[in-house]
PDB file of C-alpha atoms and ligand atoms in Angstrom:
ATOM      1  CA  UNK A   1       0.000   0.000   0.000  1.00 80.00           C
ATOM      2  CA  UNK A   2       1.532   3.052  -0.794  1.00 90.00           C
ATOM      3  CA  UNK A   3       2.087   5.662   1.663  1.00 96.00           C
ATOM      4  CA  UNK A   4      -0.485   8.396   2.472  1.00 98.00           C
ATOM      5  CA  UNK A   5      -0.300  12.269   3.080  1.00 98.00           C
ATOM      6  CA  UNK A   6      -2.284  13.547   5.720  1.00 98.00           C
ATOM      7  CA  UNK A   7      -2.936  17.115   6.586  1.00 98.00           C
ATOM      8  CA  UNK A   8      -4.300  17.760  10.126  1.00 98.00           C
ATOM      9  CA  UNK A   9      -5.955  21.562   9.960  1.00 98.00           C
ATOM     10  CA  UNK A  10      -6.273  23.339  13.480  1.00 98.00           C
ATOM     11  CA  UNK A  11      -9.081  26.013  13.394  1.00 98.00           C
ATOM     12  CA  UNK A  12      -8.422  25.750  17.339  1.00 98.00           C
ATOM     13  CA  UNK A  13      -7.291  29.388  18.917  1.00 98.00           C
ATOM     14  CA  UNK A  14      -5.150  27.234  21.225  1.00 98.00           C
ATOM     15  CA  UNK A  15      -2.682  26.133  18.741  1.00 98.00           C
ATOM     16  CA  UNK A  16      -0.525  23.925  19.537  1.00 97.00           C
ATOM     17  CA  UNK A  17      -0.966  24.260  23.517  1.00 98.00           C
ATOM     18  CA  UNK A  18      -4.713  24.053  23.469  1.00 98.00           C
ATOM     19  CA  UNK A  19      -6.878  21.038  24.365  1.00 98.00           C
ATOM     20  CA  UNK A  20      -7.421  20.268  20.579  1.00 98.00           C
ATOM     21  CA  UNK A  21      -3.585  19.896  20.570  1.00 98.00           C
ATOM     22  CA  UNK A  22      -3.796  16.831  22.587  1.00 98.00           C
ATOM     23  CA  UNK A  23      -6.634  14.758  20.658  1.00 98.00           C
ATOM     24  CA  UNK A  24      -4.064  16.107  17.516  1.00 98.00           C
ATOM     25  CA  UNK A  25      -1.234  14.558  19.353  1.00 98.00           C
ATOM     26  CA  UNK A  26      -3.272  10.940  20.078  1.00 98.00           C
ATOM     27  CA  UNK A  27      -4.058  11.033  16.957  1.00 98.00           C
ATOM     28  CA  UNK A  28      -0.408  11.199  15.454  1.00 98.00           C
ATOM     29  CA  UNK A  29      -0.092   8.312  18.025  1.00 98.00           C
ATOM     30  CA  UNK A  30      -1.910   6.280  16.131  1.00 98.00           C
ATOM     31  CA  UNK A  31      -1.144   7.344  12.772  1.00 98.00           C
ATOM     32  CA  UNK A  32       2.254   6.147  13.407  1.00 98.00           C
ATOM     33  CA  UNK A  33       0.370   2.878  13.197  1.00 98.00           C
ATOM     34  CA  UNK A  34       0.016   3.220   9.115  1.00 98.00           C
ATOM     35  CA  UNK A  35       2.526   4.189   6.414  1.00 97.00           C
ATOM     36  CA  UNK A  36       1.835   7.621   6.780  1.00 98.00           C
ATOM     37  CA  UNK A  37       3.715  11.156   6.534  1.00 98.00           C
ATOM     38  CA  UNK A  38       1.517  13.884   8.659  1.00 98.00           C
ATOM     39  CA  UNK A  39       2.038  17.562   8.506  1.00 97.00           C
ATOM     40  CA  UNK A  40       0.009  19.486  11.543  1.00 97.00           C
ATOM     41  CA  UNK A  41      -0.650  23.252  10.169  1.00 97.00           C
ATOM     42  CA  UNK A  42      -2.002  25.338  13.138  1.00 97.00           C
ATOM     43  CA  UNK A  43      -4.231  27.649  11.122  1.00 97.00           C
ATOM     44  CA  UNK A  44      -4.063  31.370  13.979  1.00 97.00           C
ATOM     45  CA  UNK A  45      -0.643  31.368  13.413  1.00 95.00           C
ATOM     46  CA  UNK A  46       0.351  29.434  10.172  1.00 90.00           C
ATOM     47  CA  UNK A  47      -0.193  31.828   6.974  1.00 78.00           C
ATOM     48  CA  UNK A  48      -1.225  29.117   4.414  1.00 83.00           C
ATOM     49  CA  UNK A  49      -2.052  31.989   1.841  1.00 77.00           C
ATOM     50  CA  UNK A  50       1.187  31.233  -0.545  1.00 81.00           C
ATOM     51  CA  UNK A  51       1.407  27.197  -0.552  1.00 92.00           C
ATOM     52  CA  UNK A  52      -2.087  26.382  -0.132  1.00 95.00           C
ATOM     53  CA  UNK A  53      -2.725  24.679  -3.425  1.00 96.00           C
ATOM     54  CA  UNK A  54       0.449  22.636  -2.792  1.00 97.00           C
ATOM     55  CA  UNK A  55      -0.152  21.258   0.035  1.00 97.00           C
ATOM     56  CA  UNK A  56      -3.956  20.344  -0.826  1.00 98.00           C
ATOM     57  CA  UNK A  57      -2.664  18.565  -3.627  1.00 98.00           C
ATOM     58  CA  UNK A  58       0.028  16.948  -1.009  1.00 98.00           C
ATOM     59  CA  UNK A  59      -2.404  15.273   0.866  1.00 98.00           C
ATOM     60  CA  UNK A  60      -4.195  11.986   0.308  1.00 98.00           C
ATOM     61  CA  UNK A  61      -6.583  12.363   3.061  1.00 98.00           C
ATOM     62  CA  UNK A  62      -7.027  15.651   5.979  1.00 98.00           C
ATOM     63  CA  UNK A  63      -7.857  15.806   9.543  1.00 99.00           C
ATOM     64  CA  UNK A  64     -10.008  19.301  10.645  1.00 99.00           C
ATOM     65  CA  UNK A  65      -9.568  20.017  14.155  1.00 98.00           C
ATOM     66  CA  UNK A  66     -11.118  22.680  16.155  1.00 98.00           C
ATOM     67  CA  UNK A  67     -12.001  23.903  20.243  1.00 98.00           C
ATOM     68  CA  UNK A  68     -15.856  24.903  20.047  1.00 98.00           C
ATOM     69  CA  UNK A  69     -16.138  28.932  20.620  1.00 98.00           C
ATOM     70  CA  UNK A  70     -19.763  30.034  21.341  1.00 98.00           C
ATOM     71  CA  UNK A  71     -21.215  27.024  19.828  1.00 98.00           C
ATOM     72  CA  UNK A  72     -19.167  27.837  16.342  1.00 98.00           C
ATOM     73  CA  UNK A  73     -14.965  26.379  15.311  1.00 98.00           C
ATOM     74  CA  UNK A  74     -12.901  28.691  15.861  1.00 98.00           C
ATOM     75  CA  UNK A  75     -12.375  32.022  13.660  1.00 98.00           C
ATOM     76  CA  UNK A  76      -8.883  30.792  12.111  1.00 97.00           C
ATOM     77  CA  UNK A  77     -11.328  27.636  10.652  1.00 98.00           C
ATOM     78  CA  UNK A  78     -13.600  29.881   9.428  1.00 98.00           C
ATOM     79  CA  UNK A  79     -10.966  32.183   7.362  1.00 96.00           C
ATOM     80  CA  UNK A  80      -9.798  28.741   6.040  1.00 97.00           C
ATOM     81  CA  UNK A  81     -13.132  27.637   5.018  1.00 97.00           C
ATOM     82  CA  UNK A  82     -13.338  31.205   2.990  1.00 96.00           C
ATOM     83  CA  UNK A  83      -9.707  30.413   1.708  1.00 95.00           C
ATOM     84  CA  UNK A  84     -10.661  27.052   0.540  1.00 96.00           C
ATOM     85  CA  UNK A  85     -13.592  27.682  -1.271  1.00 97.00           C
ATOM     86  CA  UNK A  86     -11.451  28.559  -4.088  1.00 95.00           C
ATOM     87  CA  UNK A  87     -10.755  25.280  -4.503  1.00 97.00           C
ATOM     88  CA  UNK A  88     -14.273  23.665  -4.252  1.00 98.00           C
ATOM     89  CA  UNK A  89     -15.172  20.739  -6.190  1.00 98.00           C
ATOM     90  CA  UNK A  90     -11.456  20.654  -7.363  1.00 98.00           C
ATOM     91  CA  UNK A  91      -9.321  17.855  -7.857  1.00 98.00           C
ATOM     92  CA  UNK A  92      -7.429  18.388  -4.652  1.00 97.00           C
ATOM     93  CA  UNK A  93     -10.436  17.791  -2.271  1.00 98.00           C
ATOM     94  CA  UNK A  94     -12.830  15.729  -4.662  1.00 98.00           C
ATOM     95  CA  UNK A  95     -13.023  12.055  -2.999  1.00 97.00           C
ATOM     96  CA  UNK A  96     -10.371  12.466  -0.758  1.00 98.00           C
ATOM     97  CA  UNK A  97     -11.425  11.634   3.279  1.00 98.00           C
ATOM     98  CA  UNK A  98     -11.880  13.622   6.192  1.00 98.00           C
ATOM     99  CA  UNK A  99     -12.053  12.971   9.633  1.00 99.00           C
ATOM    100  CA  UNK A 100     -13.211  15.629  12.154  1.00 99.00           C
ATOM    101  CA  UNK A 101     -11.627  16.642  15.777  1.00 99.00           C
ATOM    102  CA  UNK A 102     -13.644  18.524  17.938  1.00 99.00           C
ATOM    103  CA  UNK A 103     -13.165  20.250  21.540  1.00 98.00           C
ATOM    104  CA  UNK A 104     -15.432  21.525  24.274  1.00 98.00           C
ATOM    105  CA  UNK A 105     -16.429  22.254  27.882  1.00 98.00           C
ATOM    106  CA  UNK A 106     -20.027  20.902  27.553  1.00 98.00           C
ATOM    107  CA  UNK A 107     -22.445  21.927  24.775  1.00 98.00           C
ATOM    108  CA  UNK A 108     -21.954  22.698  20.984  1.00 98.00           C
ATOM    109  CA  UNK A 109     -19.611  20.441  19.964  1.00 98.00           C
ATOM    110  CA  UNK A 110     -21.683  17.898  17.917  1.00 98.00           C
ATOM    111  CA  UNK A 111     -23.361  20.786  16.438  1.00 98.00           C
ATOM    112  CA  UNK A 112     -20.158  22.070  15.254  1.00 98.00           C
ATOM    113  CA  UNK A 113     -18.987  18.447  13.944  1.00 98.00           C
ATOM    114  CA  UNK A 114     -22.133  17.949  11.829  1.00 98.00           C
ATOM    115  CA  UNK A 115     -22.033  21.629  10.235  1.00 98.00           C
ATOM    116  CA  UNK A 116     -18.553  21.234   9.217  1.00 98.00           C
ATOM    117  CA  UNK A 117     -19.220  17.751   7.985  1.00 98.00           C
ATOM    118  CA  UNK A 118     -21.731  19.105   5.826  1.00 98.00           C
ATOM    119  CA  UNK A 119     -19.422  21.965   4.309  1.00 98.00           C
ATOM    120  CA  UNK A 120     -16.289  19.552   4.149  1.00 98.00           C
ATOM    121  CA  UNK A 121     -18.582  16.793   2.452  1.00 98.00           C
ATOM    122  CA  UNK A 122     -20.434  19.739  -0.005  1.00 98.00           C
ATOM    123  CA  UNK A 123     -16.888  21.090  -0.775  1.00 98.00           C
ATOM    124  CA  UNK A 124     -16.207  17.833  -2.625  1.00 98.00           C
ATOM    125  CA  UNK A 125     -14.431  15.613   0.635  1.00 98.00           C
ATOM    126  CA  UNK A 126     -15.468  12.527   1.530  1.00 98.00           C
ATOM    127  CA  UNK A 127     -16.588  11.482   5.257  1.00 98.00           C
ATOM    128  CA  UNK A 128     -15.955   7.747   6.216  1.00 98.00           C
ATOM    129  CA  UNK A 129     -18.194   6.417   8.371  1.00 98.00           C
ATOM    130  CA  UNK A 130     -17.207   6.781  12.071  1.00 98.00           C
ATOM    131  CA  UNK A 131     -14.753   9.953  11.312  1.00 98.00           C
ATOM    132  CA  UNK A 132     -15.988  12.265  13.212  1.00 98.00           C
ATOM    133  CA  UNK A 133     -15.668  13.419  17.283  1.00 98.00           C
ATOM    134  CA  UNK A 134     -15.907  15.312  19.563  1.00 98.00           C
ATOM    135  CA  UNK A 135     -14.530  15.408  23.454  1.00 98.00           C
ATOM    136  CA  UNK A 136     -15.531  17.220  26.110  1.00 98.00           C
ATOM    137  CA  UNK A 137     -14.307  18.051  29.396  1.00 98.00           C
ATOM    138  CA  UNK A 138     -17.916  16.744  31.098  1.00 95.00           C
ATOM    139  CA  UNK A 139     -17.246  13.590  29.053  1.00 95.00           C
ATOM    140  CA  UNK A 140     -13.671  13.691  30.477  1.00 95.00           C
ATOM    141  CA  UNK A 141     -14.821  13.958  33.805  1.00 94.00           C
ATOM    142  CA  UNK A 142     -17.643  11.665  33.397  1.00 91.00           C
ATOM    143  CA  UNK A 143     -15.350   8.826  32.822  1.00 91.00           C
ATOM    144  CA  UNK A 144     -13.149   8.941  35.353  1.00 86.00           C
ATOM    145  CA  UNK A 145     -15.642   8.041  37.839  1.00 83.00           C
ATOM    146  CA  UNK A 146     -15.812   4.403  38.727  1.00 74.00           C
ATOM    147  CA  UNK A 147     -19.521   3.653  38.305  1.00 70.00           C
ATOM    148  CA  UNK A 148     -19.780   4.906  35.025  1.00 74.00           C
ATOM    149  CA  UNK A 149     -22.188   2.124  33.284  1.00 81.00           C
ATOM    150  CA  UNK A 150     -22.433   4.664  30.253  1.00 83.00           C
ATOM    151  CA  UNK A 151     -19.011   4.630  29.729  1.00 85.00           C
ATOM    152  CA  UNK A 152     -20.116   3.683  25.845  1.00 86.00           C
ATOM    153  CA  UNK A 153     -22.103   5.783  25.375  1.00 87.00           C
ATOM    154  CA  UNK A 154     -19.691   8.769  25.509  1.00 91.00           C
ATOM    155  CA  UNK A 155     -17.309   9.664  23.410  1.00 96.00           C
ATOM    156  CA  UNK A 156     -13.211   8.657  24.814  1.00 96.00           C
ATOM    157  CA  UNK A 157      -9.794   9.426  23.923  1.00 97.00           C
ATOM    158  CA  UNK A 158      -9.290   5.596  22.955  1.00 96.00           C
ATOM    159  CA  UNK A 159     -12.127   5.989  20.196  1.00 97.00           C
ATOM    160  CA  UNK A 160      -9.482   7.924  18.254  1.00 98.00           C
ATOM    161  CA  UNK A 161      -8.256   4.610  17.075  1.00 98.00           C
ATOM    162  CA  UNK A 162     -11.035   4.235  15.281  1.00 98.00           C
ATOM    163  CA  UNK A 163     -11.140   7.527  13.973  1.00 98.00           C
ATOM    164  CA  UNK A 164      -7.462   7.218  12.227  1.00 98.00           C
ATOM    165  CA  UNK A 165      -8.131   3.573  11.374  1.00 98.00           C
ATOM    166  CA  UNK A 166     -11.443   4.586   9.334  1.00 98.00           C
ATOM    167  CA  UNK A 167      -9.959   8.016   7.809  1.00 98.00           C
ATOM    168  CA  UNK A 168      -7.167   5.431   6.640  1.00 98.00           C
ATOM    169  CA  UNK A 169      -8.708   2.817   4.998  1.00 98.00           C
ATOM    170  CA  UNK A 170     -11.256   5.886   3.228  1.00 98.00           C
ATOM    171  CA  UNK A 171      -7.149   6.636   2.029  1.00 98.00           C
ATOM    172  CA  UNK A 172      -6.146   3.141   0.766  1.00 97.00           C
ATOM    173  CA  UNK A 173      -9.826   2.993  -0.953  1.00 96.00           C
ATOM    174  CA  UNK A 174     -10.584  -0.188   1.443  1.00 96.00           C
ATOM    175  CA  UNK A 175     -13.533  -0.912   3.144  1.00 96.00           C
ATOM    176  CA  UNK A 176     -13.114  -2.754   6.143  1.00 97.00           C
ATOM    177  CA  UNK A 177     -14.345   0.471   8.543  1.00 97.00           C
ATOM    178  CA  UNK A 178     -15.076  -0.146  11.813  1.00 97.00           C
ATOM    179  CA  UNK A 179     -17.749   0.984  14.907  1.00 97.00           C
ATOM    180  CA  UNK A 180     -16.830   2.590  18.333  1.00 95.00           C
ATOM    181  CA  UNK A 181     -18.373   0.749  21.093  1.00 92.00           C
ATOM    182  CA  UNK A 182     -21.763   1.045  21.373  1.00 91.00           C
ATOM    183  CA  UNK A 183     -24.007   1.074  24.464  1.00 86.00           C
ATOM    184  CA  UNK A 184     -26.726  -1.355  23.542  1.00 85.00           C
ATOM    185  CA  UNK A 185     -28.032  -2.013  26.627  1.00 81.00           C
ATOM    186  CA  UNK A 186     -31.128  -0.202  27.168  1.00 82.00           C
ATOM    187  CA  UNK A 187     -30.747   3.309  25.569  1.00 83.00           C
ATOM    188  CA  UNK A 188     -34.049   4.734  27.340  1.00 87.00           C
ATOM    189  CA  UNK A 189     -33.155   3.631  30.952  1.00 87.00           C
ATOM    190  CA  UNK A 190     -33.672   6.325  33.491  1.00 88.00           C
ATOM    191  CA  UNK A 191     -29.967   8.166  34.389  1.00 85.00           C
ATOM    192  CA  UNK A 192     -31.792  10.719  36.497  1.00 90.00           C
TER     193      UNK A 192
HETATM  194  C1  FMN B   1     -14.240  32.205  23.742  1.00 69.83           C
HETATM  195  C2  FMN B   1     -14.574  30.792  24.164  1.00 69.83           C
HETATM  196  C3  FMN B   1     -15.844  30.312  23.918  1.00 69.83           C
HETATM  197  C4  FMN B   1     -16.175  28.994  24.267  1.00 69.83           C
HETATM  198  N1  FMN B   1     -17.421  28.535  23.985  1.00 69.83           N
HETATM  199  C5  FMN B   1     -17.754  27.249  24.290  1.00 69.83           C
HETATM  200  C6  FMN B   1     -19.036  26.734  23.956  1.00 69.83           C
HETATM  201  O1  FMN B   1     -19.878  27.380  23.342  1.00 69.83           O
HETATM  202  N2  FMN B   1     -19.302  25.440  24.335  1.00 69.83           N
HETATM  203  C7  FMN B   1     -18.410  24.664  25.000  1.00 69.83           C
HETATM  204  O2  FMN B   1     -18.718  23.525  25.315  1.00 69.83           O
HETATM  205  N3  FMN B   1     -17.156  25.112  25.282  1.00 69.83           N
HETATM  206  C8  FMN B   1     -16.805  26.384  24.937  1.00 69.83           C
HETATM  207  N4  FMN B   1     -15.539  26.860  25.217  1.00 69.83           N
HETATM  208  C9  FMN B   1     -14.529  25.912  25.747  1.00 69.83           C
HETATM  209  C10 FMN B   1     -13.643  25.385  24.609  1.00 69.83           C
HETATM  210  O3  FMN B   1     -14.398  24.823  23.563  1.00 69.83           O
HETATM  211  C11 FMN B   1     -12.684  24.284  25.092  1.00 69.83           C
HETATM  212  O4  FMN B   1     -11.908  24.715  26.168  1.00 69.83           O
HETATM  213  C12 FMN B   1     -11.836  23.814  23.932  1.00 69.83           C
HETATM  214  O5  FMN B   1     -11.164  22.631  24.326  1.00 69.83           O
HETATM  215  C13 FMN B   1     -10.822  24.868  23.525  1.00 69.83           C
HETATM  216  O6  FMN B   1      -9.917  24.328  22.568  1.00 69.83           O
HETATM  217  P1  FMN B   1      -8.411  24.852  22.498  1.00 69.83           P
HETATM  218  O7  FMN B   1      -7.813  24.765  23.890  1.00 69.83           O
HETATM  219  O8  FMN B   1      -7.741  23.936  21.524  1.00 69.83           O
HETATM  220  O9  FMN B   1      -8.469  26.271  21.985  1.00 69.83           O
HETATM  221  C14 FMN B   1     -15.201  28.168  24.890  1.00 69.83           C
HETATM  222  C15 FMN B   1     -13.919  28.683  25.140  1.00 69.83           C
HETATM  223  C16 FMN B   1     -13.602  29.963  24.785  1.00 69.83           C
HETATM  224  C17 FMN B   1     -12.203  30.480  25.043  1.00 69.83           C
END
């Protein structure tokens, strides 16, 4: 299989101290897993005005990363949505995957995912099944307490290998995706 590009994009405003930085840095954990080459651009302070083109065409599949600001990505993902829509529908996005990172205290976060799914996806990218996350600090809490029966049911750091194993197989054009854990005991039992 040959090896594959990825570009991980950071709309985050915390760069590469935030929050986001970490689920970017667990996920280069286990990219290291696959023949892959990964460049991290951290879009507040990386001007990707003058190579942009390049390194669209450079990658084979992209990770989009981002904290959630008043229940929106940040501003730098924002400019680089207006940036990219240049390149719409153009050979340097058209089929290729993306998998989505998302940060947050509480609320937002899967509204943000889903939006930005939809633009990626409309832009011409593709989204593999399972791509997409988002981790917040209640879920973070959440499961470090011991009588967490739920624990499925949220969102964890170790569903990233998941993530990176279904953005890479989208990449080698393979189909053998797979599914986070799933709570399937009773989904309406009473929590309150
Ligand atoms: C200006 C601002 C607005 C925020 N708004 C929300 C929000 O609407 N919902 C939420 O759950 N967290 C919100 N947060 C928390 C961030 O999403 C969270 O800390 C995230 O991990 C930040 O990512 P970063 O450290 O990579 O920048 C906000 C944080 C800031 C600084």
């Amino acid at each position: 299989m040959k090896k594959k590009n990825i570009l991980i994009l950071n709309g985050s405003l915390g760069a590469d101290s935030g929050n986001t930085s970490v689920l970017i840095e667990r996920a280069q954990a286990n990219l290291s897993k696959f023949e892959t080459e990964v460049q991290v651009i951290h879009l507040v302070k990386d001007d990707l005005k003058y190579n942009l083109e390049d390194k669209l065409n450079w990658a084979d599949a992209f990770i989009f990363t981002s904290g959630t600001y008043w229940d929106s990505w940040g501003s730098p993902m924002q400019l680089f949505l207006e940036t990219l829509t240049e390149f719409e529908g153009s050979t340097c996005l058209l089929f290729k995957p993306a998998a989505i990172l998302i940060s947050m205290h509480s609320v937002g976060g899967k509204s943000v995912l889903s939006r930005l799914q939809g633009i990626l996806n409309t832009m011409g990218l593709l989204i593999p099944p399972m791509s997409g996350f988002v981790y917040a600090l209640t879920s973070h809490l959440a499961l470090d307490s011991k009588n967490n029966s739920f624990h499925d049911d949220f969102w964890s750091l170790e569903d990233l290998e998941i993530i990176i194993h279904n953005l890479v197989t989208a990449a080698n054009k393979q189909q053998n995706f797979k599914s986070w854990p799933i709570d399937h005991k009773d989904p309406k039992r009473r929590w309150l």
